[in-house]
Coordinates of N, CA and C in Angstrom, one line a residue:
M2 N -11.4 0.1 3.8 CA -11.1 -0.1 5.2 C -9.6 -0.4 5.3
F3 N -9.0 0.1 6.4 CA -7.6 -0.1 6.6 C -7.3 -0.5 8.0
E4 N -6.6 -1.6 8.2 CA -6.3 -2.2 9.5 C -4.8 -2.5 9.5
Y5 N -4.3 -2.3 10.7 CA -2.8 -2.6 10.9 C -2.6 -3.0 12.3
A6 N -1.5 -3.8 12.5 CA -1.1 -4.2 13.8 C 0.4 -4.4 13.8
F7 N 1.0 -4.0 15.0 CA 2.4 -4.1 15.1 C 2.8 -5.4 15.8
K8 N 3.8 -6.0 15.3 CA 4.4 -7.2 16.0 C 5.9 -6.9 16.0
E9 N 6.4 -6.5 17.2 CA 7.8 -6.1 17.4 C 8.1 -4.9 16.5
D10 N 9.1 -5.1 15.6 CA 9.4 -4.0 14.7 C 8.8 -4.1 13.3
H11 N 7.8 -5.0 13.2 CA 7.1 -5.2 11.9 C 5.6 -4.7 12.0
C12 N 5.1 -4.2 10.9 CA 3.7 -3.8 10.9 C 3.0 -4.5 9.8
Q13 N 2.0 -5.3 10.2 CA 1.1 -6.0 9.2 C -0.1 -5.1 9.0
A14 N -0.3 -4.7 7.7 CA -1.4 -3.9 7.3 C -2.2 -4.5 6.2
A15 N -3.5 -4.2 6.1 CA -4.3 -4.7 5.1 C -5.3 -3.6 4.7
I16 N -5.5 -3.6 3.4 CA -6.5 -2.7 2.8 C -7.6 -3.6 2.2
S17 N -8.9 -3.2 2.5 CA -10.0 -3.9 1.9 C -11.0 -2.9 1.3
G18 N -11.7 -3.4 0.4 CA -12.7 -2.6 -0.3 C -12.1 -1.8 -1.4
E19 N -12.6 -0.6 -1.6 CA -12.2 0.3 -2.7 C -10.9 1.1 -2.4
M20 N -10.1 1.2 -3.4 CA -9.0 2.2 -3.4 C -9.2 3.1 -4.6
T21 N -10.2 4.0 -4.5 CA -10.6 4.9 -5.6 C -10.6 6.3 -5.1
I22 N -10.8 7.2 -6.0 CA -10.8 8.6 -5.7 C -11.8 9.0 -4.6
Y23 N -12.8 8.1 -4.4 CA -13.8 8.4 -3.4 C -13.4 8.0 -2.0
T24 N -12.4 7.1 -1.9 CA -12.0 6.6 -0.6 C -10.5 6.9 -0.3
I25 N -9.8 7.5 -1.2 CA -8.3 7.5 -1.1 C -7.9 8.5 0.0
L26 N -8.6 9.6 0.1 CA -8.2 10.6 1.1 C -8.2 10.1 2.6
E27 N -9.3 9.4 2.9 CA -9.4 8.8 4.2 C -8.3 7.7 4.4
L28 N -8.1 6.9 3.3 CA -7.1 5.9 3.4 C -5.7 6.4 3.6
K29 N -5.4 7.5 2.8 CA -4.1 8.2 2.9 C -3.9 8.7 4.4
E30 N -4.9 9.2 5.0 CA -4.7 9.7 6.4 C -4.4 8.6 7.3
K31 N -5.1 7.5 7.2 CA -4.9 6.3 8.0 C -3.5 5.7 7.8
I32 N -3.1 5.7 6.6 CA -1.7 5.2 6.3 C -0.7 6.1 6.9
A33 N -0.9 7.4 6.8 CA 0.1 8.4 7.3 C 0.2 8.2 8.9
A34 N -0.9 7.9 9.5 CA -0.8 7.7 11.0 C 0.0 6.5 11.3
M35 N -0.2 5.4 10.5 CA 0.6 4.2 10.7 C 2.1 4.4 10.4
L36 N 2.4 5.2 9.4 CA 3.8 5.4 9.1 C 4.6 6.2 10.1
A37 N 3.9 6.9 11.0 CA 4.6 7.6 12.1 C 5.4 6.6 13.0
D38 N 4.9 5.4 13.1 CA 5.5 4.4 14.0 C 6.1 3.1 13.2
A39 N 5.9 3.1 11.9 CA 6.3 1.8 11.2 C 7.6 2.0 10.5
H40 N 8.4 0.9 10.5 CA 9.6 0.8 9.8 C 9.7 -0.4 8.8
N41 N 9.0 -1.4 9.2 CA 9.0 -2.6 8.3 C 7.5 -2.9 8.1
I42 N 7.0 -2.7 6.8 CA 5.6 -2.8 6.6 C 5.3 -3.9 5.5
T43 N 4.3 -4.7 5.8 CA 3.8 -5.7 4.9 C 2.3 -5.2 4.7
L44 N 2.0 -4.9 3.4 CA 0.7 -4.4 3.1 C 0.0 -5.5 2.2
D45 N -1.1 -6.1 2.8 CA -1.9 -7.1 2.1 C -3.0 -6.4 1.3
L46 N -3.0 -6.7 0.0 CA -3.9 -6.2 -0.9 C -4.9 -7.2 -1.4
S47 N -5.1 -8.3 -0.7 CA -6.0 -9.4 -1.2 C -7.4 -9.0 -1.1
A48 N -7.8 -8.1 -0.3 CA -9.3 -7.8 -0.1 C -9.6 -6.5 -0.9
V49 N -8.7 -5.9 -1.7 CA -9.1 -4.7 -2.5 C -10.0 -5.2 -3.6
N50 N -11.2 -4.6 -3.7 CA -12.1 -5.1 -4.8 C -12.2 -4.1 -5.9
E51 N -11.6 -2.9 -5.8 CA -11.6 -2.0 -6.9 C -10.5 -1.0 -6.7
I52 N -9.8 -0.7 -7.8 CA -8.7 0.3 -7.7 C -8.7 1.2 -8.9
D53 N -8.5 2.4 -8.8 CA -8.4 3.3 -9.9 C -7.0 4.1 -9.8
S54 N -6.8 5.1 -10.7 CA -5.5 5.7 -10.7 C -5.2 6.4 -9.4
A55 N -6.1 6.8 -8.6 CA -5.8 7.4 -7.3 C -5.2 6.3 -6.3
G56 N -5.8 5.1 -6.4 CA -5.2 4.1 -5.5 C -3.9 3.6 -6.0
I57 N -3.7 3.6 -7.3 CA -2.3 3.2 -7.8 C -1.3 4.3 -7.4
Q58 N -1.7 5.6 -7.5 CA -0.8 6.7 -7.1 C -0.4 6.6 -5.7
L59 N -1.4 6.2 -4.8 CA -1.0 6.1 -3.4 C 0.0 5.0 -3.2
L60 N -0.2 3.9 -3.8 CA 0.8 2.8 -3.6 C 2.1 3.2 -4.2
L61 N 2.2 3.9 -5.3 CA 3.5 4.3 -5.9 C 4.1 5.4 -5.0
V62 N 3.4 6.2 -4.4 CA 4.0 7.2 -3.4 C 4.6 6.5 -2.2
L63 N 3.8 5.5 -1.7 CA 4.4 4.7 -0.6 C 5.7 4.1 -1.0
H64 N 5.7 3.5 -2.2 CA 6.9 2.8 -2.7 C 8.0 3.8 -2.8
N65 N 7.8 4.9 -3.5 CA 8.8 5.9 -3.8 C 9.3 6.6 -2.5
N66 N 8.5 6.8 -1.5 CA 8.9 7.5 -0.3 C 9.6 6.6 0.8
R67 N 9.7 5.3 0.5 CA 10.2 4.4 1.5 C 11.7 4.7 1.9
L68 N 12.5 5.0 1.0 CA 13.9 5.3 1.3 C 14.0 6.6 2.1
K69 N 13.3 7.6 1.6 CA 13.4 9.0 2.2 C 12.9 8.9 3.7
H70 N 11.9 8.2 3.9 CA 11.3 8.1 5.3 C 11.8 6.8 6.1
Q71 N 12.7 6.1 5.5 CA 13.3 4.9 6.1 C 12.4 3.9 6.6
Y72 N 11.6 3.4 5.7 CA 10.8 2.2 6.0 C 10.9 1.2 4.9
S73 N 10.7 -0.1 5.2 CA 10.6 -1.1 4.1 C 9.1 -1.3 3.8
L74 N 8.8 -1.7 2.6 CA 7.5 -1.9 2.2 C 7.4 -3.2 1.3
T75 N 6.5 -4.1 1.7 CA 6.3 -5.2 0.8 C 4.8 -5.3 0.6
L76 N 4.4 -5.3 -0.7 CA 3.0 -5.4 -1.1 C 2.8 -6.9 -1.4
T77 N 1.7 -7.5 -0.7 CA 1.5 -8.9 -0.8 C 0.1 -9.2 -1.2
H78 N -0.1 -10.3 -1.8 CA -1.4 -10.9 -2.2 C -2.3 -9.9 -3.0
P79 N -1.8 -9.3 -4.0 CA -2.6 -8.3 -4.7 C -3.8 -9.0 -5.3
H80 N -5.0 -8.4 -5.1 CA -6.2 -8.9 -5.8 C -6.0 -8.8 -7.3
D81 N -6.8 -9.6 -8.0 CA -6.7 -9.6 -9.5 C -6.9 -8.2 -10.0
C82 N -7.8 -7.4 -9.4 CA -8.0 -6.0 -9.9 C -6.8 -5.1 -9.8
V83 N -6.0 -5.4 -8.7 CA -4.8 -4.6 -8.5 C -3.7 -5.1 -9.5
T84 N -3.6 -6.4 -9.7 CA -2.6 -6.9 -10.6 C -2.9 -6.4 -12.0
D85 N -4.2 -6.5 -12.4 CA -4.6 -6.0 -13.7 C -4.3 -4.6 -14.0
A86 N -4.6 -3.7 -13.0 CA -4.4 -2.3 -13.1 C -2.9 -2.0 -13.3
F87 N -2.1 -2.6 -12.5 CA -0.6 -2.4 -12.6 C -0.1 -3.0 -13.9
A88 N -0.6 -4.1 -14.4 CA -0.2 -4.6 -15.6 C -0.5 -3.7 -16.8
T89 N -1.7 -3.2 -16.7 CA -2.2 -2.2 -17.8 C -1.2 -1.1 -17.9
L90 N -0.7 -0.6 -16.8 CA 0.2 0.5 -16.8 C 1.7 0.1 -16.9
G91 N 2.0 -1.1 -17.0 CA 3.3 -1.6 -17.1 C 4.1 -1.5 -15.8
L92 N 3.4 -1.6 -14.7 CA 4.0 -1.4 -13.4 C 4.1 -2.7 -12.6
Q93 N 4.1 -3.9 -13.2 CA 4.0 -5.2 -12.5 C 5.2 -5.3 -11.5
S94 N 6.3 -4.7 -11.8 CA 7.5 -4.9 -11.0 C 7.3 -4.4 -9.6
Y95 N 6.4 -3.4 -9.4 CA 6.1 -2.9 -8.1 C 5.4 -3.9 -7.2
L96 N 4.7 -4.8 -7.8 CA 4.0 -5.8 -7.1 C 4.8 -7.1 -6.8
S97 N 5.9 -7.3 -7.6 CA 6.6 -8.6 -7.6 C 7.9 -8.5 -6.8
Q98 N 8.2 -7.4 -6.2 CA 9.4 -7.3 -5.4 C 9.2 -6.8 -4.0
S99 N 10.0 -7.3 -3.1 CA 10.0 -6.8 -1.8 C 11.0 -5.6 -1.7
E100 N 10.7 -4.6 -1.0 CA 11.5 -3.4 -0.9 C 12.0 -3.2 0.5
S101 N 13.3 -2.8 0.6 CA 13.8 -2.5 1.9 C 14.7 -1.3 1.7

């Protein structure tokens, strides 16, 4: 599930449930709709209960496209499964820094 709300120029978003190959297409479409209006995004990952390489790829694409599409992205409160997956791949720095 994906929810977001705008507060002035900031978008608070949250992903809950799975970020897997089975759910990623729908999640990607919802995020794309949000990005049409978002410039400063905080993405809460505390309620993600499963993530696979498709979910990681989506988060990396969001991170890598932020400069091209002129938005800032901060990933917050990653669930242990997200932290573990990123650590396994040596990508912890993506979770520990705020991007602008």
